[in-house]
Each structure stands twice: as C-alpha cells, then as structure tokens.
C-alpha cells in the first residue's frame, strides 16, 4: 500500500459492515449475538476427551475466547489486512502483554521517545524491573536508532503518527533497519487506524491498536488489539490467557457495532481535521500547527506516500500564555475538555495539564509540551461548525 490509487477498496465500508460475520446467527438474528457467558459446557466426558486431545477445536473457558469476541477479531483482522487479531481489555493490555511476550530478561528494546506515556512508563517501571533494558530514541532519528542497536536488541517499538506532535515514522526505513539486524518491529497505529495506514504491508511484525479510539468510535468502551501474522499472534494469545487481559463479550459487541461505521467516520474525521488544520495555520493567534497533512509539517512527504488520510487529531501552539490558553479552551462551545480521542464527540485536551501534569514545566518544554499547546481531536460534527466555534474562541482571547 503506497499511493492513494492503490488503497481503493482497502478498509472499505463493505468490509467493515460484513467481514468476519457469517449469516445465520442464533435465532435468525441479523446482528451478532452477545454470548454473555463465562464458560462452555461439554455434553459428556467423551466430548471433554475430544477437546483435550485436540480432536475437536472448541471453547472451554471465557478467558481463552468467546464467540462474539472472535467475530470482532476476524472483522478487525480483515480491516487491518492481518492474518490474525487478538482483542484485549484495553490498549495498554495489548501493549503490555505483547512486550512481556516478546522480551526476556537480558534482552533490549528500542522505543521512540514521542510515545504514549503509559507505554514509556511500562518500559521504565515494569520491563526494567524484570531485567529488560529499553533505550529511548528521538522519534525519526534513524541514524541514532541504528547506532543504539545492540547484540541483544529484540524489538523496536514506535507509534505513527505520534501523540501529541503527530510525527510520522518512515515505516519502510524502520523495517529495513530492523530486518538487517533480525529485530521485530511493533507499531502502535492508533492515531492512523487501518483506514489511513496499514503497517503490516510495509513488513511491520505487529500492529497495536487502542480500539478505544477510532475503531470503537463512540467514546463508550475500552478495548485494545494486536494484529499480525498467525504464529506471532498465537504466541501472544498464550500470554493473554495467562495475564488475563481479555475483553468482555458485551464490549466485543460494541466494538463490532462501532466498526460498521468506522470507514465513514474516519473519512469524515480526516477531512474535518485537515480543514481545521488549514484554518488554524492561517490564523494570526496560532503560532504553529502540527498536522501531517499540512505541507509545513516536517514529515509531510513521508505521510503523503504512506498514508491515505492524516487522522482526526490536530495539535497547535497558540500565540498566548497559559492563562489565555485556558481561556480559549473554556470559550470553546462544541468540544468537551478531556483526555481521549477518536469518538463521534470532539474532545480538546491540554497536554501539559491533562497528560503531563506530573512533569516539571522544564521537563515538559524539553519534550515540546508547551503551556500553549492544544490537542484538538475532531468528532463527526460538521466541520464548518467546529471551525466557526474555534474562530469565536480565538477571537475572544
Ligand atoms: C489511548 C492509547 C493507548 C492506550 O489505550 P487504552 O485503550 O486507553 O488502554 C495506547 N497508545 C495510544 C497511541 C493511545 O492513544
């Protein structure tokens, strides 16, 4: 997948509505039934024997699988172009189970510094405790990345685009570096979604999604996913059964429901975010806009060849101090102030106070989290309404 013309049909609404579902559900139900069960029963002891000896593949206990969850996984695998998918109780459960499964004591991982805060903390607090070292690399510094590879490096972890600065990794380069050293690449593709980018097509080994965001799309569930080739995914599935981060059947159903409109929503959110980014870029009270769909973004060329759209998040520095930035946020009438993104409701976030409040101001500035930085995650409201609202709030400060 490279050019727009080659992405036709990928992640289409036809797939989103139908993939993974067979006709003929229980009771002739059109929609997928929710198998709200913790366990599965055997007709007799012979059936138990058939199961444990591997003669019959079936479910035995809810921590290892559920029919509703399996349909959600199959649908997601189809959309991502993956052989297999696993759902988890959260995006972080997907991240932590994957890394615990892939890394052993004495091994080393490389991770981009512009990554999800809790992923970084997992490396610093949990992996380190078990004797796995991680080195943080400035996002996009491929020379540094090569230089930090060690004999025992097993995994490269990156996000693309990143949060909140929307840096885009060159997946082709990343995979080339990793391949040369037989290192696996894990990409957290939450901000791109399979609609905009399919990392597996570039040779990435595993894709992680926080389906809490665009895939669920309604700000009403917490769920994560890991996708990739069947053998690697199967190995991680064993760890999921041990670590226990399974998704509940009702949540799996909500994800299936959300996925049916995912391509519609994503196309809309791509278009709205681009329009908002262009508006902000031309506004005198905005110092800088971070959006990979803008020609002014340092990764625009990579994004253009690697992505179909640029996602629904626009970050920007106001030409203002902390007090006036807060006043701007309070003046906005449509978006809510909050921490998440990707749903139908627009959400604005103030990264320095919402996500990075425990760092000192100096430490925040070092990683580009200024007091005047705003992250705007567009929902599916009308673009012109969102832009008019931003315009009046800028006018007022
Ligand atoms: C939200 C998010 C996560 C964590 O997902 P949860 O579902 O909240 O556990 C991981 N990575 C990225 C990029 C995210 O935005």
CSV table of C-alpha atoms and ligand atoms in Angstrom, one decimal:
chain,number,residue,atom,x,y,z
A,1,UNK,CA,0.0,0.0,0.0
A,2,UNK,CA,1.6,3.2,-1.1
A,3,UNK,CA,-0.4,5.5,-3.3
A,4,UNK,CA,-3.9,6.6,-2.9
A,5,UNK,CA,-4.9,4.8,-6.1
A,6,UNK,CA,-3.7,1.5,-4.6
A,7,UNK,CA,-5.7,2.0,-1.4
A,8,UNK,CA,-9.0,1.7,-3.2
A,9,UNK,CA,-11.2,-1.0,-1.6
A,10,UNK,CA,-8.9,-1.2,1.4
A,11,UNK,CA,-10.8,-0.8,4.7
A,12,UNK,CA,-14.0,-0.3,2.7
A,13,UNK,CA,-17.4,0.1,4.3
A,14,UNK,CA,-18.5,-3.2,2.7
A,15,UNK,CA,-15.7,-4.9,4.6
A,16,UNK,CA,-16.5,-3.0,7.8
A,17,UNK,CA,-20.2,-4.0,7.7
A,18,UNK,CA,-19.8,-7.6,6.6
A,19,UNK,CA,-16.3,-9.0,7.3
A,20,UNK,CA,-16.0,-11.7,9.9
A,21,UNK,CA,-19.7,-12.3,10.1
A,22,UNK,CA,-21.4,-15.4,8.8
A,23,UNK,CA,-25.1,-15.3,8.0
A,24,UNK,CA,-27.3,-17.4,10.1
A,25,UNK,CA,-26.8,-16.2,13.7
A,26,UNK,CA,-28.6,-17.7,16.6
A,27,UNK,CA,-32.4,-17.3,16.2
A,28,UNK,CA,-32.0,-15.8,12.7
A,29,UNK,CA,-30.7,-12.6,14.3
A,30,UNK,CA,-29.4,-10.1,11.8
A,31,UNK,CA,-26.8,-8.7,14.3
A,32,UNK,CA,-24.1,-10.6,16.1
A,33,UNK,CA,-25.5,-12.2,19.3
A,34,UNK,CA,-23.7,-11.4,22.6
A,35,UNK,CA,-22.5,-14.7,24.0
A,36,UNK,CA,-22.6,-13.4,27.6
A,37,UNK,CA,-21.0,-16.5,29.2
A,38,UNK,CA,-18.0,-17.2,31.4
A,39,UNK,CA,-17.7,-20.9,30.5
A,40,UNK,CA,-18.7,-23.5,27.9
A,41,UNK,CA,-20.0,-26.9,28.7
A,42,UNK,CA,-19.4,-30.5,27.4
A,43,UNK,CA,-22.2,-32.9,26.6
A,44,UNK,CA,-20.3,-35.7,28.2
A,45,UNK,CA,-16.9,-36.9,29.2
A,46,UNK,CA,-16.2,-38.1,25.6
A,47,UNK,CA,-16.6,-34.5,24.5
A,48,UNK,CA,-14.0,-33.4,27.1
A,49,UNK,CA,-11.6,-36.1,25.8
A,50,UNK,CA,-12.1,-34.9,22.2
A,51,UNK,CA,-11.3,-31.4,23.3
A,52,UNK,CA,-8.2,-32.0,25.4
A,53,UNK,CA,-6.8,-34.4,22.8
A,54,UNK,CA,-7.2,-31.8,20.1
A,55,UNK,CA,-9.7,-33.8,18.0
A,56,UNK,CA,-12.3,-31.0,18.4
A,57,UNK,CA,-11.5,-27.4,18.4
A,58,UNK,CA,-13.9,-25.5,20.6
A,59,UNK,CA,-14.1,-23.1,23.5
A,60,UNK,CA,-13.9,-24.2,27.1
A,61,UNK,CA,-13.5,-21.1,29.2
A,62,UNK,CA,-14.1,-17.4,28.8
A,63,UNK,CA,-10.6,-16.2,29.4
A,64,UNK,CA,-9.4,-18.1,26.3
A,65,UNK,CA,-12.1,-16.9,23.9
A,66,UNK,CA,-15.7,-16.0,23.2
A,67,UNK,CA,-17.8,-16.3,20.0
A,68,UNK,CA,-18.7,-12.6,19.9
A,69,UNK,CA,-15.0,-11.6,20.6
A,70,UNK,CA,-13.9,-13.9,17.7
A,71,UNK,CA,-16.2,-12.2,15.3
A,72,UNK,CA,-14.8,-8.8,16.3
A,73,UNK,CA,-11.3,-10.1,15.9
A,74,UNK,CA,-12.0,-11.5,12.5
A,75,UNK,CA,-13.6,-8.3,11.3
A,76,UNK,CA,-10.6,-6.2,12.6
A,77,UNK,CA,-8.1,-8.6,11.0
A,78,UNK,CA,-9.8,-8.1,7.7
A,79,UNK,CA,-9.7,-4.3,8.0
A,80,UNK,CA,-6.1,-4.3,9.0
A,81,UNK,CA,-5.1,-6.8,6.3
A,82,UNK,CA,-3.8,-9.1,9.0
A,83,UNK,CA,-3.7,-12.9,9.2
A,84,UNK,CA,-4.8,-12.8,12.8
A,85,UNK,CA,-6.1,-10.4,15.5
A,86,UNK,CA,-6.4,-10.5,19.3
A,87,UNK,CA,-8.6,-8.3,21.4
A,88,UNK,CA,-7.6,-7.1,24.9
A,89,UNK,CA,-9.3,-5.4,27.8
A,90,UNK,CA,-7.5,-2.2,26.9
A,91,UNK,CA,-4.9,-0.8,24.5
A,92,UNK,CA,-2.4,-0.9,27.4
A,93,UNK,CA,-3.2,-4.5,28.0
A,94,UNK,CA,-2.4,-5.1,24.3
A,95,UNK,CA,0.9,-3.2,24.7
A,96,UNK,CA,2.0,-4.8,27.9
A,97,UNK,CA,1.0,-8.4,27.0
A,98,UNK,CA,2.8,-8.1,23.7
A,99,UNK,CA,6.0,-6.8,25.1
A,100,UNK,CA,6.0,-9.2,28.0
A,101,UNK,CA,5.5,-12.0,25.5
A,102,UNK,CA,8.3,-10.8,23.1
A,103,UNK,CA,11.0,-9.9,25.6
A,104,UNK,CA,13.0,-11.9,28.2
A,105,UNK,CA,15.5,-10.9,30.9
A,106,UNK,CA,18.8,-9.7,29.5
A,107,UNK,CA,17.2,-8.5,26.2
A,108,UNK,CA,16.9,-5.0,25.0
A,109,UNK,CA,14.3,-2.9,23.2
A,110,UNK,CA,14.4,0.4,21.3
A,111,UNK,CA,11.5,2.8,21.7
A,112,UNK,CA,10.7,6.2,20.2
A,113,UNK,CA,10.6,8.9,22.9
A,114,UNK,CA,7.5,10.5,21.5
A,115,UNK,CA,5.3,7.6,22.5
A,116,UNK,CA,2.2,7.0,24.7
A,117,UNK,CA,3.1,8.0,28.3
A,118,UNK,CA,2.0,4.7,29.8
A,119,UNK,CA,3.9,2.6,27.2
A,120,UNK,CA,7.0,4.6,28.2
A,121,UNK,CA,6.3,4.0,31.9
A,122,UNK,CA,5.8,0.3,31.3
A,123,UNK,CA,9.3,0.2,29.9
A,124,UNK,CA,10.8,2.2,32.7
A,125,UNK,CA,8.9,0.7,35.6
A,126,UNK,CA,8.0,-2.9,34.6
A,127,UNK,CA,10.4,-4.1,31.9
A,128,UNK,CA,13.4,-2.7,33.8
A,129,UNK,CA,12.3,-4.4,37.0
A,130,UNK,CA,12.5,-7.7,35.1
A,131,UNK,CA,15.9,-7.0,33.6
A,132,UNK,CA,14.8,-5.8,30.1
A,133,UNK,CA,16.5,-2.6,29.1
A,134,UNK,CA,14.9,0.0,26.8
A,135,UNK,CA,16.6,2.9,25.0
A,136,UNK,CA,14.5,5.9,24.1
A,137,UNK,CA,15.3,7.3,20.6
A,138,UNK,CA,14.2,10.7,19.4
A,139,UNK,CA,11.3,10.0,17.0
A,140,UNK,CA,12.5,10.0,13.4
A,141,UNK,CA,16.3,9.8,14.2
A,142,UNK,CA,17.1,6.7,12.1
A,143,UNK,CA,20.9,7.3,12.5
A,144,UNK,CA,20.6,7.3,16.2
A,145,UNK,CA,18.3,4.2,16.0
A,146,UNK,CA,20.9,2.3,14.1
A,147,UNK,CA,23.6,3.4,16.5
A,148,UNK,CA,21.8,2.2,19.6
A,149,UNK,CA,21.2,-1.4,18.3
A,150,UNK,CA,22.9,-3.9,20.5
A,151,UNK,CA,23.6,-7.6,20.2
A,152,UNK,CA,20.6,-8.4,22.4
A,153,UNK,CA,18.1,-5.9,20.8
A,154,UNK,CA,15.0,-7.8,20.0
A,155,UNK,CA,12.2,-5.3,19.4
A,156,UNK,CA,11.7,-1.8,18.1
A,157,UNK,CA,8.6,-0.1,19.3
A,158,UNK,CA,7.2,3.0,17.6
A,159,UNK,CA,4.0,4.9,17.1
A,160,UNK,CA,2.9,6.7,13.9
A,161,UNK,CA,1.6,9.3,13.9
A,162,UNK,CA,2.7,10.2,17.4
A,163,UNK,CA,0.9,12.0,20.2
A,164,UNK,CA,0.6,15.0,20.5
A,165,UNK,CA,3.0,16.2,17.8
A,166,UNK,CA,1.8,13.9,15.0
A,167,UNK,CA,5.3,12.9,13.9
A,168,UNK,CA,5.2,10.2,11.2
A,169,UNK,CA,7.7,7.3,11.2
A,170,UNK,CA,9.1,6.2,7.9
A,171,UNK,CA,7.9,2.6,8.1
A,172,UNK,CA,10.0,1.5,5.2
A,173,UNK,CA,13.2,2.7,6.8
A,174,UNK,CA,12.3,1.4,10.2
A,175,UNK,CA,11.6,-2.1,8.8
A,176,UNK,CA,14.8,-2.0,6.7
A,177,UNK,CA,16.9,-1.2,9.8
A,178,UNK,CA,15.2,-3.9,11.9
A,179,UNK,CA,15.4,-6.6,9.2
A,180,UNK,CA,19.2,-6.0,8.8
A,181,UNK,CA,19.5,-7.0,12.5
A,182,UNK,CA,16.7,-9.6,12.8
A,183,UNK,CA,14.8,-7.3,15.1
A,184,UNK,CA,11.0,-7.3,15.3
A,185,UNK,CA,9.0,-4.1,14.7
A,186,UNK,CA,5.9,-3.3,16.7
A,187,UNK,CA,3.9,-0.2,15.6
A,188,UNK,CA,1.1,1.4,17.7
A,189,UNK,CA,-1.0,2.6,14.9
A,190,UNK,CA,-3.9,4.0,17.0
A,191,UNK,CA,-3.6,7.5,15.6
A,192,UNK,CA,-3.6,6.3,12.0
A,193,UNK,CA,-6.1,3.4,12.1
A,194,UNK,CA,-6.2,0.8,9.3
A,195,UNK,CA,-8.2,3.3,7.2
A,196,UNK,CA,-5.2,5.6,6.9
A,197,UNK,CA,-2.2,3.3,7.1
A,198,UNK,CA,-1.6,-0.5,7.1
A,199,UNK,CA,1.9,-1.0,8.6
A,200,UNK,CA,1.8,-4.8,8.0
A,201,UNK,CA,2.0,-4.1,4.3
A,202,UNK,CA,5.4,-2.5,5.0
A,203,UNK,CA,6.7,-5.6,6.7
A,204,UNK,CA,6.0,-4.5,10.3
A,205,UNK,CA,5.6,-7.6,12.5
A,206,UNK,CA,2.8,-6.5,14.8
A,207,UNK,CA,0.3,-3.7,14.9
A,208,UNK,CA,-1.2,-2.5,18.1
A,209,UNK,CA,-4.5,-0.5,18.2
A,210,UNK,CA,-6.2,1.2,21.1
A,211,UNK,CA,-9.7,0.4,19.7
A,212,UNK,CA,-11.0,2.6,22.5
A,213,UNK,CA,-10.3,5.5,20.0
A,214,UNK,CA,-11.4,5.4,16.3
A,215,UNK,CA,-12.3,1.8,15.9
A,216,UNK,CA,-14.9,1.7,18.7
A,217,UNK,CA,-15.5,5.4,17.8
A,218,UNK,CA,-18.2,6.3,20.3
A,219,UNK,CA,-16.3,7.1,23.5
A,220,UNK,CA,-18.1,4.3,25.2
A,221,UNK,CA,-15.7,1.4,25.5
A,222,UNK,CA,-12.1,0.5,26.4
A,223,UNK,CA,-10.5,-2.2,24.2
A,224,UNK,CA,-7.2,-3.0,22.6
A,225,UNK,CA,-6.0,-5.1,19.7
A,226,UNK,CA,-2.8,-6.8,18.4
A,227,UNK,CA,-2.6,-7.8,14.8
A,228,UNK,CA,-0.1,-9.6,12.6
A,229,UNK,CA,1.0,-13.0,11.2
A,230,UNK,CA,-0.7,-16.0,12.7
A,231,UNK,CA,2.3,-17.7,14.5
A,232,UNK,CA,3.4,-14.5,16.3
A,233,UNK,CA,-0.2,-13.6,17.3
A,234,UNK,CA,-0.8,-17.1,18.5
A,235,UNK,CA,2.3,-16.9,20.8
A,236,UNK,CA,0.9,-13.6,22.3
A,237,UNK,CA,-2.5,-15.3,22.7
A,238,UNK,CA,-0.9,-17.7,25.2
A,239,UNK,CA,0.3,-14.8,27.2
A,240,UNK,CA,-3.1,-13.2,27.1
A,241,UNK,CA,-4.6,-16.4,28.6
A,242,UNK,CA,-2.0,-16.2,31.4
A,243,UNK,CA,-2.0,-12.4,32.0
A,244,UNK,CA,-5.8,-12.3,31.7
A,245,UNK,CA,-6.4,-9.1,29.8
A,246,UNK,CA,-9.5,-10.4,27.9
A,247,UNK,CA,-12.3,-8.3,26.5
A,248,UNK,CA,-15.8,-8.9,27.8
A,249,UNK,CA,-18.5,-10.2,25.3
A,250,UNK,CA,-20.6,-7.1,25.6
A,251,UNK,CA,-17.7,-4.8,24.9
A,252,UNK,CA,-16.7,-7.0,21.9
A,253,UNK,CA,-20.3,-6.5,20.6
A,254,UNK,CA,-20.0,-2.7,21.0
A,255,UNK,CA,-16.7,-2.8,19.0
A,256,UNK,CA,-18.4,-4.8,16.2
A,257,UNK,CA,-21.2,-2.2,16.1
A,258,UNK,CA,-18.7,0.7,16.1
A,259,UNK,CA,-16.6,-0.9,13.3
A,260,UNK,CA,-19.5,-1.0,10.9
A,261,UNK,CA,-19.4,2.8,10.6
A,262,UNK,CA,-15.6,3.2,11.1
A,263,UNK,CA,-14.7,3.9,7.5
A,264,UNK,CA,-17.5,6.5,7.2
A,265,UNK,CA,-16.4,8.2,10.4
A,266,UNK,CA,-12.7,8.1,9.6
A,267,UNK,CA,-13.2,9.7,6.1
A,268,UNK,CA,-15.2,12.4,7.8
A,269,UNK,CA,-12.7,13.0,10.6
A,270,UNK,CA,-9.8,13.1,8.1
A,271,UNK,CA,-11.5,15.8,6.1
A,272,UNK,CA,-12.6,17.8,9.1
A,273,UNK,CA,-9.1,17.7,10.7
A,274,UNK,CA,-7.4,18.8,7.5
A,275,UNK,CA,-9.9,21.7,7.1
A,276,UNK,CA,-9.3,22.7,10.8
A,277,UNK,CA,-5.5,22.5,10.4
A,278,UNK,CA,-5.6,24.7,7.4
A,279,UNK,CA,-7.8,27.2,9.1
A,280,UNK,CA,-5.6,27.3,12.2
A,281,UNK,CA,-2.4,27.6,10.1
A,282,UNK,CA,-3.7,30.8,8.6
A,283,UNK,CA,-4.8,32.4,11.9
A,284,UNK,CA,-2.7,35.2,13.4
A,285,UNK,CA,-3.3,33.9,17.0
A,286,UNK,CA,-1.9,30.5,16.3
A,287,UNK,CA,1.9,30.1,16.3
A,288,UNK,CA,2.3,26.6,15.0
A,289,UNK,CA,0.1,23.8,13.8
A,290,UNK,CA,1.1,20.1,13.9
A,291,UNK,CA,-0.8,18.1,11.4
A,292,UNK,CA,1.0,15.6,8.9
A,293,UNK,CA,-1.5,16.6,6.1
A,294,UNK,CA,-0.1,20.1,6.0
A,295,UNK,CA,2.8,20.8,3.6
A,296,UNK,CA,4.5,22.7,6.5
A,297,UNK,CA,4.8,19.5,8.6
A,298,UNK,CA,8.3,18.1,8.6
A,299,UNK,CA,7.0,14.6,7.9
A,300,UNK,CA,4.6,15.6,5.2
A,301,UNK,CA,6.4,13.8,2.4
A,302,UNK,CA,6.6,10.5,4.3
A,303,UNK,CA,3.0,10.8,5.4
A,304,UNK,CA,1.8,11.5,1.8
A,305,UNK,CA,3.3,8.3,0.5
A,306,UNK,CA,2.5,6.1,3.5
A,307,UNK,CA,-1.0,7.3,4.5
A,308,UNK,CA,-4.4,7.6,2.8
A,309,UNK,CA,-5.5,10.4,5.2
A,310,UNK,CA,-3.9,12.1,8.1
A,311,UNK,CA,-6.2,11.3,11.0
A,312,UNK,CA,-8.6,13.3,13.2
A,313,UNK,CA,-6.1,15.0,15.6
A,314,UNK,CA,-4.7,18.5,15.2
A,315,UNK,CA,-2.3,19.9,17.7
A,316,UNK,CA,-1.3,23.6,17.8
A,317,UNK,CA,0.6,26.2,19.8
A,318,UNK,CA,-1.5,29.3,20.5
A,319,UNK,CA,0.3,32.6,20.4
A,320,UNK,CA,-0.7,33.0,24.1
A,321,UNK,CA,0.4,32.3,27.6
A,322,UNK,CA,-1.1,29.6,29.9
A,323,UNK,CA,-3.9,31.8,31.2
A,324,UNK,CA,-5.1,32.7,27.8
A,325,UNK,CA,-4.8,29.2,26.5
A,326,UNK,CA,-7.1,28.1,29.4
A,327,UNK,CA,-9.5,30.9,28.5
A,328,UNK,CA,-9.5,29.7,24.9
A,329,UNK,CA,-10.4,26.1,26.0
A,330,UNK,CA,-13.1,27.4,28.2
A,331,UNK,CA,-14.6,29.5,25.4
A,332,UNK,CA,-15.0,26.5,23.0
A,333,UNK,CA,-18.6,25.5,22.9
A,334,UNK,CA,-18.7,22.3,20.9
A,335,UNK,CA,-15.8,20.1,22.1
A,336,UNK,CA,-15.6,18.7,25.6
A,337,UNK,CA,-12.4,19.0,27.5
A,338,UNK,CA,-11.0,15.6,28.2
A,339,UNK,CA,-8.3,13.0,27.6
A,340,UNK,CA,-9.4,10.7,24.9
A,341,UNK,CA,-10.0,11.0,21.1
A,342,UNK,CA,-11.4,9.2,18.1
A,343,UNK,CA,-15.1,9.2,19.0
A,344,UNK,CA,-18.1,10.9,17.5
A,345,UNK,CA,-17.8,13.8,20.0
A,346,UNK,CA,-15.0,16.3,19.5
A,347,UNK,CA,-12.6,16.4,22.5
A,348,UNK,CA,-9.9,19.1,23.3
A,349,UNK,CA,-7.1,18.3,25.5
A,350,UNK,CA,-4.4,20.5,27.1
A,351,UNK,CA,-1.5,18.0,27.2
A,352,UNK,CA,0.6,20.0,29.8
A,353,UNK,CA,-2.1,19.8,32.4
A,354,UNK,CA,-4.1,16.7,31.4
A,355,UNK,CA,-1.4,14.1,30.4
A,356,UNK,CA,1.9,15.6,31.6
A,357,UNK,CA,0.9,17.3,34.8
A,358,UNK,CA,3.4,15.3,36.9
A,359,UNK,CA,6.4,16.6,35.0
A,360,UNK,CA,8.0,19.9,35.8
A,361,UNK,CA,7.5,22.8,33.3
A,362,UNK,CA,11.2,22.5,32.2
A,363,UNK,CA,10.8,18.7,31.6
A,364,UNK,CA,7.6,19.3,29.6
A,365,UNK,CA,9.3,22.0,27.5
A,366,UNK,CA,12.1,19.6,26.8
A,367,UNK,CA,9.7,17.3,25.0
A,368,UNK,CA,7.8,20.1,23.3
A,369,UNK,CA,4.8,20.2,25.6
A,370,UNK,CA,4.4,23.9,26.0
A,371,UNK,CA,1.7,25.6,28.1
A,372,UNK,CA,0.1,26.9,25.0
A,373,UNK,CA,-0.1,23.5,23.2
A,374,UNK,CA,-3.7,22.4,22.5
A,375,UNK,CA,-4.7,19.0,21.1
A,376,UNK,CA,-8.0,19.0,19.2
A,377,UNK,CA,-9.4,15.6,18.3
A,378,UNK,CA,-12.3,16.2,15.9
A,379,UNK,CA,-15.5,14.1,16.1
A,380,UNK,CA,-18.1,13.8,13.4
A,381,UNK,CA,-19.8,17.2,13.9
A,382,UNK,CA,-20.0,19.5,10.9
A,383,UNK,CA,-16.5,20.9,10.0
A,384,UNK,CA,-17.9,24.4,9.5
A,385,UNK,CA,-19.5,24.4,12.9
A,386,UNK,CA,-16.2,23.2,14.6
A,387,UNK,CA,-14.2,25.8,12.7
A,388,UNK,CA,-16.7,28.7,13.5
A,389,UNK,CA,-16.5,27.7,17.1
A,390,UNK,CA,-12.7,27.7,17.2
A,391,UNK,CA,-12.8,31.1,15.4
A,392,UNK,CA,-15.1,32.7,18.0
A,393,UNK,CA,-12.9,31.3,20.9
A,394,UNK,CA,-9.7,32.6,19.3
A,395,UNK,CA,-11.5,36.0,18.7
A,396,UNK,CA,-12.3,36.1,22.5
A,397,UNK,CA,-8.8,35.6,23.8
B,1,LIG,C1,-5.1,5.5,24.1
B,1,LIG,C2,-3.8,5.0,23.6
B,1,LIG,C3,-3.2,3.8,24.1
B,1,LIG,C4,-3.8,3.1,25.3
B,1,LIG,O1,-5.1,2.6,25.0
B,1,LIG,P1,-6.2,2.3,26.1
B,1,LIG,O2,-7.3,1.6,25.3
B,1,LIG,O3,-6.6,3.6,26.7
B,1,LIG,O4,-5.6,1.4,27.1
B,1,LIG,C5,-2.1,3.4,23.6
B,1,LIG,N1,-1.5,4.0,22.6
B,1,LIG,C6,-2.0,5.1,22.0
B,1,LIG,C7,-1.3,5.8,20.9
B,1,LIG,C8,-3.2,5.7,22.5
B,1,LIG,O5,-3.7,6.8,22.0
